PDB file of C-alpha atoms in Angstrom:
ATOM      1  CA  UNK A   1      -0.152 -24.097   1.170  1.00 64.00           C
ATOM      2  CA  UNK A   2      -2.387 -24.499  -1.811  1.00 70.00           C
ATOM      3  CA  UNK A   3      -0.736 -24.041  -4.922  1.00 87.00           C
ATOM      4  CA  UNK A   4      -3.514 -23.513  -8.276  1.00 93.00           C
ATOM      5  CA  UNK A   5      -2.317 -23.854 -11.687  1.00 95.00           C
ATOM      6  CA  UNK A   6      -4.066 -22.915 -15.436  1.00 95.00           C
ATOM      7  CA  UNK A   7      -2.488 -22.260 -18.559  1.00 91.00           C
ATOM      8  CA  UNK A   8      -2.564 -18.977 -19.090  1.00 92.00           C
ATOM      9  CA  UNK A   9      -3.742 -18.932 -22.922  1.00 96.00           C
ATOM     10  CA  UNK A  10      -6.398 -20.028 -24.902  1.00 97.00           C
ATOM     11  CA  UNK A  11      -7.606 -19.086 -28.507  1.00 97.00           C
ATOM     12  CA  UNK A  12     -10.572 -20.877 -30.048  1.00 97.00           C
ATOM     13  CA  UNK A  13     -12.876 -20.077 -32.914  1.00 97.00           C
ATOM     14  CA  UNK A  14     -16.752 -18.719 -32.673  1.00 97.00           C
ATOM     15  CA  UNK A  15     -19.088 -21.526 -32.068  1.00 97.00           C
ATOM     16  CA  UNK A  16     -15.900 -23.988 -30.883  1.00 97.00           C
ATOM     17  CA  UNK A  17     -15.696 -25.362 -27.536  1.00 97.00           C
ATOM     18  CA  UNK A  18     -13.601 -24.049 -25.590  1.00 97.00           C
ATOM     19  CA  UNK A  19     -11.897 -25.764 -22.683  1.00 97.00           C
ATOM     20  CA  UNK A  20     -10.126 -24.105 -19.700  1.00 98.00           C
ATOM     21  CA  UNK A  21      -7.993 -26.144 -17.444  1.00 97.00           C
ATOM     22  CA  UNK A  22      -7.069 -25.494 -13.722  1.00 96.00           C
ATOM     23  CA  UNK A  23      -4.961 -27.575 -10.999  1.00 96.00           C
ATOM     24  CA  UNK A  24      -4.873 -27.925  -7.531  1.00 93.00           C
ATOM     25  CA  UNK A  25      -2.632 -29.395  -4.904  1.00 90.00           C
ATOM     26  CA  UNK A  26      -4.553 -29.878  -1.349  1.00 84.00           C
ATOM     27  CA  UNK A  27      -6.590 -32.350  -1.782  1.00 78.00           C
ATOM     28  CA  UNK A  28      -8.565 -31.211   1.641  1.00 79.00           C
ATOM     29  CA  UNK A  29     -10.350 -28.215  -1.298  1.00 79.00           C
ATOM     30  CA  UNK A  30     -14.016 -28.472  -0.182  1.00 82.00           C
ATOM     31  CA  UNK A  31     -15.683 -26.227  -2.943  1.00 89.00           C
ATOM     32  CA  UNK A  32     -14.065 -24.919  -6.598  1.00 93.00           C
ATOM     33  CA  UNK A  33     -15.213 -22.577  -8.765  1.00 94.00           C
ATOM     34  CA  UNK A  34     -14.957 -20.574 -11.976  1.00 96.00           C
ATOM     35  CA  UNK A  35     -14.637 -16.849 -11.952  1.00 96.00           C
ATOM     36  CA  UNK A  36     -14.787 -14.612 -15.242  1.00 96.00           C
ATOM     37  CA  UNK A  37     -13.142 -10.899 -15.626  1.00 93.00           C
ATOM     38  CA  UNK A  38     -13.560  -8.429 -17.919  1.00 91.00           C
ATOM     39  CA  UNK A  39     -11.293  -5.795 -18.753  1.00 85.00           C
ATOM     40  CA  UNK A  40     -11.160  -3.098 -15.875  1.00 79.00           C
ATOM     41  CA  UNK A  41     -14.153  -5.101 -14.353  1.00 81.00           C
ATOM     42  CA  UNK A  42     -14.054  -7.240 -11.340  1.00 84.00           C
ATOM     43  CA  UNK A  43     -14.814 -11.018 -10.629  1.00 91.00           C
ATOM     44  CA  UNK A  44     -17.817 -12.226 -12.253  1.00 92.00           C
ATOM     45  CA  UNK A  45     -19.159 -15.890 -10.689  1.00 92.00           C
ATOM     46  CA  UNK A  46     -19.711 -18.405 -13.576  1.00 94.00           C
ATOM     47  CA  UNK A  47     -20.231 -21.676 -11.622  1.00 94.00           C
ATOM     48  CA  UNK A  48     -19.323 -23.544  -8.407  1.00 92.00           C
ATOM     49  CA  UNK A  49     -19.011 -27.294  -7.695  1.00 92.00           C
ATOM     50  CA  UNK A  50     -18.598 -29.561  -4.494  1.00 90.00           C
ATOM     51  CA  UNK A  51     -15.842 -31.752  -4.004  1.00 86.00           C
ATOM     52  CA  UNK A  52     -17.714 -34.946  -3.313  1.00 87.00           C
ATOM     53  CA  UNK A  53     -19.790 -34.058  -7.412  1.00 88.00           C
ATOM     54  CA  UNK A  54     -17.616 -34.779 -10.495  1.00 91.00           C
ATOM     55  CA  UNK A  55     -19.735 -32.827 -13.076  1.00 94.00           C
ATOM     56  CA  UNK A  56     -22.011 -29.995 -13.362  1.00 94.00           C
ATOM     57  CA  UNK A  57     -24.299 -28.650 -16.331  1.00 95.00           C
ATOM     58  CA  UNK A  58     -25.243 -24.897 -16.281  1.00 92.00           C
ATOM     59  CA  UNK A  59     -26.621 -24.302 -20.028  1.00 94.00           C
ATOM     60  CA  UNK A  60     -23.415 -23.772 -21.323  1.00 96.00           C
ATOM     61  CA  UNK A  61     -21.090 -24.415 -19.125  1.00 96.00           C
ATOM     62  CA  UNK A  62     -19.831 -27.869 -17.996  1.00 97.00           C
ATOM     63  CA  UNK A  63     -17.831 -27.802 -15.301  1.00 97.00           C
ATOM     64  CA  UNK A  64     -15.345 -31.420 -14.810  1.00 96.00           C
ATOM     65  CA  UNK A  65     -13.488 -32.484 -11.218  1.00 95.00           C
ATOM     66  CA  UNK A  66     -11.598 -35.510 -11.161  1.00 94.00           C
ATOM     67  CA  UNK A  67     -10.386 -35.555  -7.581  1.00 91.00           C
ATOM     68  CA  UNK A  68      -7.968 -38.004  -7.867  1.00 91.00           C
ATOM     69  CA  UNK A  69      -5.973 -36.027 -10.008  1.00 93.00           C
ATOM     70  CA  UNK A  70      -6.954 -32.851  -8.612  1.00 93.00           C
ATOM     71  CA  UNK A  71      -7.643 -31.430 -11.946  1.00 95.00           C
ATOM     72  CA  UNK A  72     -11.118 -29.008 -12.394  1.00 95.00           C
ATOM     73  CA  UNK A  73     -11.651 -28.052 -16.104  1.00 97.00           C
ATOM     74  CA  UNK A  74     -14.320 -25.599 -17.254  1.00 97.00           C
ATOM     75  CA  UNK A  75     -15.964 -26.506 -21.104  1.00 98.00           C
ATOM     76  CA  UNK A  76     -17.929 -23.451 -22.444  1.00 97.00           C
ATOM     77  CA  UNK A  77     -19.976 -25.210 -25.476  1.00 97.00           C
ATOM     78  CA  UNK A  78     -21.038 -22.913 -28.880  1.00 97.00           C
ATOM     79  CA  UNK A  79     -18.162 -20.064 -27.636  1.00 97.00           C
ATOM     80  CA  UNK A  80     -18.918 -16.710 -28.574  1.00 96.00           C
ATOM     81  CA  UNK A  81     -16.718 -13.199 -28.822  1.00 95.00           C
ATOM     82  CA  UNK A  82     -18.651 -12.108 -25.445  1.00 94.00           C
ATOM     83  CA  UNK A  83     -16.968 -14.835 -24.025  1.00 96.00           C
ATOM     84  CA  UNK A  84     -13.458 -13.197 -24.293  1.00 96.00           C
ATOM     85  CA  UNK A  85     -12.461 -12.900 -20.925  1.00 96.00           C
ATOM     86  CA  UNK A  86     -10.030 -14.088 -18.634  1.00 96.00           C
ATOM     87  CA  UNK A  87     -11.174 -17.080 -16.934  1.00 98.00           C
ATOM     88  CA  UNK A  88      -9.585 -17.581 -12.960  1.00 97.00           C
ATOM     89  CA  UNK A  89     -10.193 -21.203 -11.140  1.00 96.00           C
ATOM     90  CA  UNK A  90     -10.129 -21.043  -7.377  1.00 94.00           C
ATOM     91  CA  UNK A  91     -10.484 -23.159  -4.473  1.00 92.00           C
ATOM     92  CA  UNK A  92     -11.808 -23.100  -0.885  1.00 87.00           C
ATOM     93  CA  UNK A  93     -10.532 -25.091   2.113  1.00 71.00           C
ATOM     94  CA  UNK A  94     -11.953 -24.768   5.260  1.00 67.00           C
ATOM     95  CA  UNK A  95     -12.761 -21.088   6.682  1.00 70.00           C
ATOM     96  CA  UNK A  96     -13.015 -18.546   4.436  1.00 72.00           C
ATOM     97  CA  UNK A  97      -9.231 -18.227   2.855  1.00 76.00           C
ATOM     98  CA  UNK A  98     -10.118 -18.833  -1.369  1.00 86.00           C
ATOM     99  CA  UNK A  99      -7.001 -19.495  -3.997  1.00 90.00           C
ATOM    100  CA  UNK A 100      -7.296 -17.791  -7.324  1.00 93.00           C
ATOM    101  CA  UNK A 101      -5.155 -19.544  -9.975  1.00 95.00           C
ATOM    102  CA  UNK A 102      -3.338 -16.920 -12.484  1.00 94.00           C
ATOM    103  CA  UNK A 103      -5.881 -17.386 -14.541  1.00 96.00           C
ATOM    104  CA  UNK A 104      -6.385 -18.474 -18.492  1.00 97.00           C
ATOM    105  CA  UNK A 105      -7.108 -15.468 -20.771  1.00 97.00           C
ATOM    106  CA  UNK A 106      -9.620 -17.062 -23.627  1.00 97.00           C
ATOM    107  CA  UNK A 107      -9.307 -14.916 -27.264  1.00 97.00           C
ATOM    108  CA  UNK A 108     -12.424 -16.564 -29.195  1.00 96.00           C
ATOM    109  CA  UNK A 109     -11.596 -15.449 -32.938  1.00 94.00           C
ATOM    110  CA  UNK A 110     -14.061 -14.762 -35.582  1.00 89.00           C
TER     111      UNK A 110
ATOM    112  CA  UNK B   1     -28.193  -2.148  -8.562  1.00 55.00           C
ATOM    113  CA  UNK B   2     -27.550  -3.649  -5.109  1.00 75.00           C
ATOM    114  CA  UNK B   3     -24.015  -5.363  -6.111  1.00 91.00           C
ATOM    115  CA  UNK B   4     -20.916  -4.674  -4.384  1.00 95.00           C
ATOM    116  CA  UNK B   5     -19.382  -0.992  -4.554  1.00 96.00           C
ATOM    117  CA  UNK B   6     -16.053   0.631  -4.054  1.00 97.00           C
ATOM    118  CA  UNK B   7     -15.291   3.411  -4.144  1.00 97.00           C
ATOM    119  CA  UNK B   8     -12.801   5.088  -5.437  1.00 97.00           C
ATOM    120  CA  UNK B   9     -12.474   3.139  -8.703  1.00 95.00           C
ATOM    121  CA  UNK B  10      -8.779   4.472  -9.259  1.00 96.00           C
ATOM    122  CA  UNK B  11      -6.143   6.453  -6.886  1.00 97.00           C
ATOM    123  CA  UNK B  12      -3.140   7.816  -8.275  1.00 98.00           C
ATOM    124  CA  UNK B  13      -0.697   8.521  -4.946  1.00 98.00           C
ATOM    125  CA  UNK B  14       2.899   9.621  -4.153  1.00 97.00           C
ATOM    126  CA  UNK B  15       5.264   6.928  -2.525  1.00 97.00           C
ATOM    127  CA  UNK B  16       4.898   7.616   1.113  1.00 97.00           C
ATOM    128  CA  UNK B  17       1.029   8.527   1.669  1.00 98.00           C
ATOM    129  CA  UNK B  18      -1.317   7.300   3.096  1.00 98.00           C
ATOM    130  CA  UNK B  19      -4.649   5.838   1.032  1.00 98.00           C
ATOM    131  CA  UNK B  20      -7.727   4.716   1.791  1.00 98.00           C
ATOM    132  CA  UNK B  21     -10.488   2.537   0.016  1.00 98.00           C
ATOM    133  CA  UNK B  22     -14.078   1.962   0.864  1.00 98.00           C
ATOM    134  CA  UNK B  23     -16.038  -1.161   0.125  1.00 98.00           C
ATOM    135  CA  UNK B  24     -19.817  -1.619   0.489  1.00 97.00           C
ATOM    136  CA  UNK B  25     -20.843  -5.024   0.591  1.00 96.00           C
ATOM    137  CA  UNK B  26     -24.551  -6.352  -0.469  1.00 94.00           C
ATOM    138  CA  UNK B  27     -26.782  -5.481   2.037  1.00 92.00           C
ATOM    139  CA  UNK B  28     -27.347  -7.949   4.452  1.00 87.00           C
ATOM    140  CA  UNK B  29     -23.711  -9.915   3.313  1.00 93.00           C
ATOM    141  CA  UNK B  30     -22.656 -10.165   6.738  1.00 92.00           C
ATOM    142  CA  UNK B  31     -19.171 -11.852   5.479  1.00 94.00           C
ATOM    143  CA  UNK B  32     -16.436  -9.029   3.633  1.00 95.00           C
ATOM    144  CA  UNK B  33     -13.320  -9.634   1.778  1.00 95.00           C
ATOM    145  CA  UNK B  34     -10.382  -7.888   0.372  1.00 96.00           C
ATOM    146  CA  UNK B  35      -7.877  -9.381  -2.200  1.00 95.00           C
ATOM    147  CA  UNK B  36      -5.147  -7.755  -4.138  1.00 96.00           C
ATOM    148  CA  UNK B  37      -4.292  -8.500  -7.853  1.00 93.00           C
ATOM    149  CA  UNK B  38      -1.792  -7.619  -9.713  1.00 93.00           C
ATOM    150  CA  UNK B  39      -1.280  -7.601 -13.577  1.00 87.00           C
ATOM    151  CA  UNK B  40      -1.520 -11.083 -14.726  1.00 85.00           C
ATOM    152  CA  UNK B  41      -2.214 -12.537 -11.640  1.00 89.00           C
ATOM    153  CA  UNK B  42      -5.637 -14.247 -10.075  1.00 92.00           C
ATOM    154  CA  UNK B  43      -6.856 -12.295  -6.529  1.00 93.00           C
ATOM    155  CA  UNK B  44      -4.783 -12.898  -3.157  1.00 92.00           C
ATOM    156  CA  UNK B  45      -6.546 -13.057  -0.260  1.00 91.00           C
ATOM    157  CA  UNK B  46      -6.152 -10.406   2.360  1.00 93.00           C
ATOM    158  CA  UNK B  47      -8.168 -10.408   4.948  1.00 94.00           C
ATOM    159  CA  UNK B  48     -11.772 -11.775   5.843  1.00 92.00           C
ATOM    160  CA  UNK B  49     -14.749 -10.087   8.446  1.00 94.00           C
ATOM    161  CA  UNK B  50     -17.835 -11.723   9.785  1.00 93.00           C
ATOM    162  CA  UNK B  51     -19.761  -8.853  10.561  1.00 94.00           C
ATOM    163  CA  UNK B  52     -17.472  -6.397  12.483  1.00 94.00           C
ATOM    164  CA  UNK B  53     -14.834  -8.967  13.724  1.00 94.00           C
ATOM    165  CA  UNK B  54     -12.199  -9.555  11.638  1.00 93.00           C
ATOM    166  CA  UNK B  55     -11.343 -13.337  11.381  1.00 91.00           C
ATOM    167  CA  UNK B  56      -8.595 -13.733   8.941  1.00 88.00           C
ATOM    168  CA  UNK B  57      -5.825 -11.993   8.041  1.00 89.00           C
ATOM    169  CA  UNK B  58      -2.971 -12.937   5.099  1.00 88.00           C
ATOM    170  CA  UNK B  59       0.539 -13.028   5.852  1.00 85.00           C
ATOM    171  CA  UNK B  60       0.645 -10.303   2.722  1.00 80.00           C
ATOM    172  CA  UNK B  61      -1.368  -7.852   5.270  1.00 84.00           C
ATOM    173  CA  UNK B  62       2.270  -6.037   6.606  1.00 87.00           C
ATOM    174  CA  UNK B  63       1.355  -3.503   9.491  1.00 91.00           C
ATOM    175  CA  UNK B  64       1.251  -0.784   6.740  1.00 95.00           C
ATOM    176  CA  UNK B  65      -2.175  -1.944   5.944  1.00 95.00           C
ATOM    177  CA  UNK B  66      -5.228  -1.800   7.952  1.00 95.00           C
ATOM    178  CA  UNK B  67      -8.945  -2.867   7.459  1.00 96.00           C
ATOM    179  CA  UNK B  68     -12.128  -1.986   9.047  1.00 96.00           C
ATOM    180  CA  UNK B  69     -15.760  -2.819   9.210  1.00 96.00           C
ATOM    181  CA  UNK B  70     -17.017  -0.784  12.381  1.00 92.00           C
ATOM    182  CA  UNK B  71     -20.156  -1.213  12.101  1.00 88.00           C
ATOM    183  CA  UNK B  72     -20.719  -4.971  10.338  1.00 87.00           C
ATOM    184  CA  UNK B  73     -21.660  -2.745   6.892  1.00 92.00           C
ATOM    185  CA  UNK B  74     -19.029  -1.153   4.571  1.00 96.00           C
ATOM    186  CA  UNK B  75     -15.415  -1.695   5.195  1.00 98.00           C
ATOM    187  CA  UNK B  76     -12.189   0.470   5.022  1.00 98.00           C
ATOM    188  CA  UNK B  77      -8.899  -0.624   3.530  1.00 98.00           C
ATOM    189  CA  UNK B  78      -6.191   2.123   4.423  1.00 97.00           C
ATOM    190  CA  UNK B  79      -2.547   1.559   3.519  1.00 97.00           C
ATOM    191  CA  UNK B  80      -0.060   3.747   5.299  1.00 97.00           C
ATOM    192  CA  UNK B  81       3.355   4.874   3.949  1.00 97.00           C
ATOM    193  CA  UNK B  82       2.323   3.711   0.175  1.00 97.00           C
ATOM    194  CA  UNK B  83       5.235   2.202  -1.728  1.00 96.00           C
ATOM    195  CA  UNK B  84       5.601   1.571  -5.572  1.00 96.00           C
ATOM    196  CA  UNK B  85       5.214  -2.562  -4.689  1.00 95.00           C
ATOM    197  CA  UNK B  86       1.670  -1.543  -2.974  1.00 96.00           C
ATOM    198  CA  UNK B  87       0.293  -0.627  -7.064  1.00 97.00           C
ATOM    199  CA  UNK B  88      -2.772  -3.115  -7.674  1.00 96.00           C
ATOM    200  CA  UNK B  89      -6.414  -3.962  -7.797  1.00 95.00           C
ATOM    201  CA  UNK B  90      -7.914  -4.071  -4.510  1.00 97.00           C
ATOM    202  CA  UNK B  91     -11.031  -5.923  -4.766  1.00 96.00           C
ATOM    203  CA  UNK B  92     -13.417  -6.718  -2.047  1.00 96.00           C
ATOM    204  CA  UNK B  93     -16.059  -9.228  -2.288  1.00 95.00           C
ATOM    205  CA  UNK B  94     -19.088  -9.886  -0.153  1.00 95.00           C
ATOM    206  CA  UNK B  95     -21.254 -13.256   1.362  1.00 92.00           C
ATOM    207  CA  UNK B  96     -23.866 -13.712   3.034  1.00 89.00           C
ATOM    208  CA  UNK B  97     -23.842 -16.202   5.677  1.00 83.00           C
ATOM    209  CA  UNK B  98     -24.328 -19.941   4.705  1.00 78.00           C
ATOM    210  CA  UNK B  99     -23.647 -19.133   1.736  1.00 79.00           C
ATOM    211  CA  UNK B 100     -20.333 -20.741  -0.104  1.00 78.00           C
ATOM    212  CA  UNK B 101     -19.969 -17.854  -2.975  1.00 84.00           C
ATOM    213  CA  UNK B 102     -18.671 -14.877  -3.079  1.00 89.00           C
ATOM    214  CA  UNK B 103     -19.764 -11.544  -5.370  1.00 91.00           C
ATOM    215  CA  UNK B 104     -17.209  -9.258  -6.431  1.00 93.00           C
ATOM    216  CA  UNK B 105     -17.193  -5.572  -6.734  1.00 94.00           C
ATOM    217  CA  UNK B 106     -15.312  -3.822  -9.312  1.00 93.00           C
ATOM    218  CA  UNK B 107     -11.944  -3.090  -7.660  1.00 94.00           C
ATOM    219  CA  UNK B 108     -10.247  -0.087  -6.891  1.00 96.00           C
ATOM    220  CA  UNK B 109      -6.958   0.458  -8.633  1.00 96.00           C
ATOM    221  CA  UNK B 110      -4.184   2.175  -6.942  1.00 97.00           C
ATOM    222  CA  UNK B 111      -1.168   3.414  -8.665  1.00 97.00           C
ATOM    223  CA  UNK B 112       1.609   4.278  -6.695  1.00 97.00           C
ATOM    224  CA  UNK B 113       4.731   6.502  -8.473  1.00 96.00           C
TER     225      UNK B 113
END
C-alpha cells in the first residue's frame, strides 16, 4: 500500500522560509496535497497539485513535486506565528481512498 | 457558516458502550468521509459514501463499527462495544462531485476509559 513520510519537526524564525517535506511510495498518486491543523481544530486545505505539474504558486505558498523521486515539499515564504500548525501531506490514487503522512509540526519562533 | 459539522465535538464513554457520531456534510457534497486520528498521527481513512451507497470501506472498519448516510445528507458513525484502543479523532470530510478536494469538519473526539 502507500506508505507517506515527513519529518515530524520543524522550527524556523518569523519572516524565514519555511520548508516542509513529505514522501511517497506509489508512484500511480494522481493528486497531492497539503493540509494544515490547528490545535483541537480539524483539517484545513492549503493547496493541491496534479501529478503530471511540478510546481505551484499560491501567494505564499509554493508547492514542489519531483515525481521521479516521489518527493512533494511545501515552501511557506515570509513565515509568520499564525503559521504554527501542524502541516499533514497526503496523496490520492484512484477512487476515493487519501493517505495522510504523520505530519510535520512547524514552531515559527519570534 | 455552511462548512462541515459534527456533532458531538467530544464523548467521554465507558469501555463496552455503544457511541454514536453525526456528521453533516456541505450541502449539496454528495461524497462523505470518515477518518480516525490518533495523537501524532495524520487521518486514516475509514470509509467513503457517494450519496447513500457506501463505496469504500478500510480494513481498520472491524464489525464493531458501522456508518450510515440514509438519506445521501448527514452520516452516522456508531461504534459498538467501545474499547480503550477505539480513543481518537473521528473526522469526517465532505466533496462534492467532480471535485478532487476534500473539506474537513472539526472532529469529534472520543475518549474511551
Amino acid at each position: 500500500g502507500e506508505d507517506v513520510e515527513q519529518s515530524l519537526f520543524l522550527s524556523v524564525r518569523e519572516g524565514d522560509s519555511s520548508v516542509i517535506n513529505c514522501t511517497y511510495t506509489d508512484s500511480s498518486s494522481t493528486y497531492l496535497y497539503w493540509y494544515k491543523q490547528e490545535p483541537g481544530a480539524g483539517l484545513q486545505l492549503l493547496t493541491y497539485i496534479f501529478s503530471n505539474m511540478d510546481m505551484k504558486q499560491d501567494q505564499r505558498l509554493t508547492v514542489l513535486l519531483n515525481k521521479k523521486d516521489k518527493h512533494l515539499s511545501l515552501r511557506i515564504a515570509d513565515t509568520q506565528t499564525g503559521d504554527s500548525a501542524i502541516y499533514f501531506c497526503a496523496v490520492r490514487k484512484s477512487g476515493q481512498n487519501f493517505v495522510f503522512g504523520p505530519g510535520t509540526r512547524l514552531s515559527v519562533l519570534p | 457558516d455552511t462548512g462541515v459539522s459534527q456533532d458531538p465535538r467530544h464523548k467521554i464513554t465507558k469501555r463496552g458502550q455503544n457511541v454514536t457520531f453525526r456528521c453533516d456534510p456541505i450541502s449539496e457534497h454528495n461524497r462523505l468521509y470518515w477518518y480516525r486520528q490518533t495523537l501524532g498521527q495524520g487521518p486514516e481513512f475509514l470509509t467513503y459514501f457517494q450519496n447513500e451507497a457506501q463505496l469504500e470501506k478500510s480494513r481498520l472498519l472491524s464489525d464493531r463499527f458501522s456508518a450510515e448516510r440514509p438519506k445521501g445528507s448527514f452520516s452516522t458513525l456508531e461504534i459498538q462495544r467501545t474499547e480503550q484502543g477505539d480513543s481518537a479523532m473521528y473526522l469526517c470530510a465532505s466533496s462534492p462531485q467532480g471535485a478532487d478536494t476534500q473539506y474537513f469538519g472539526p472532529g469529534t473526539r472520543l475518549t474511551v476509559l
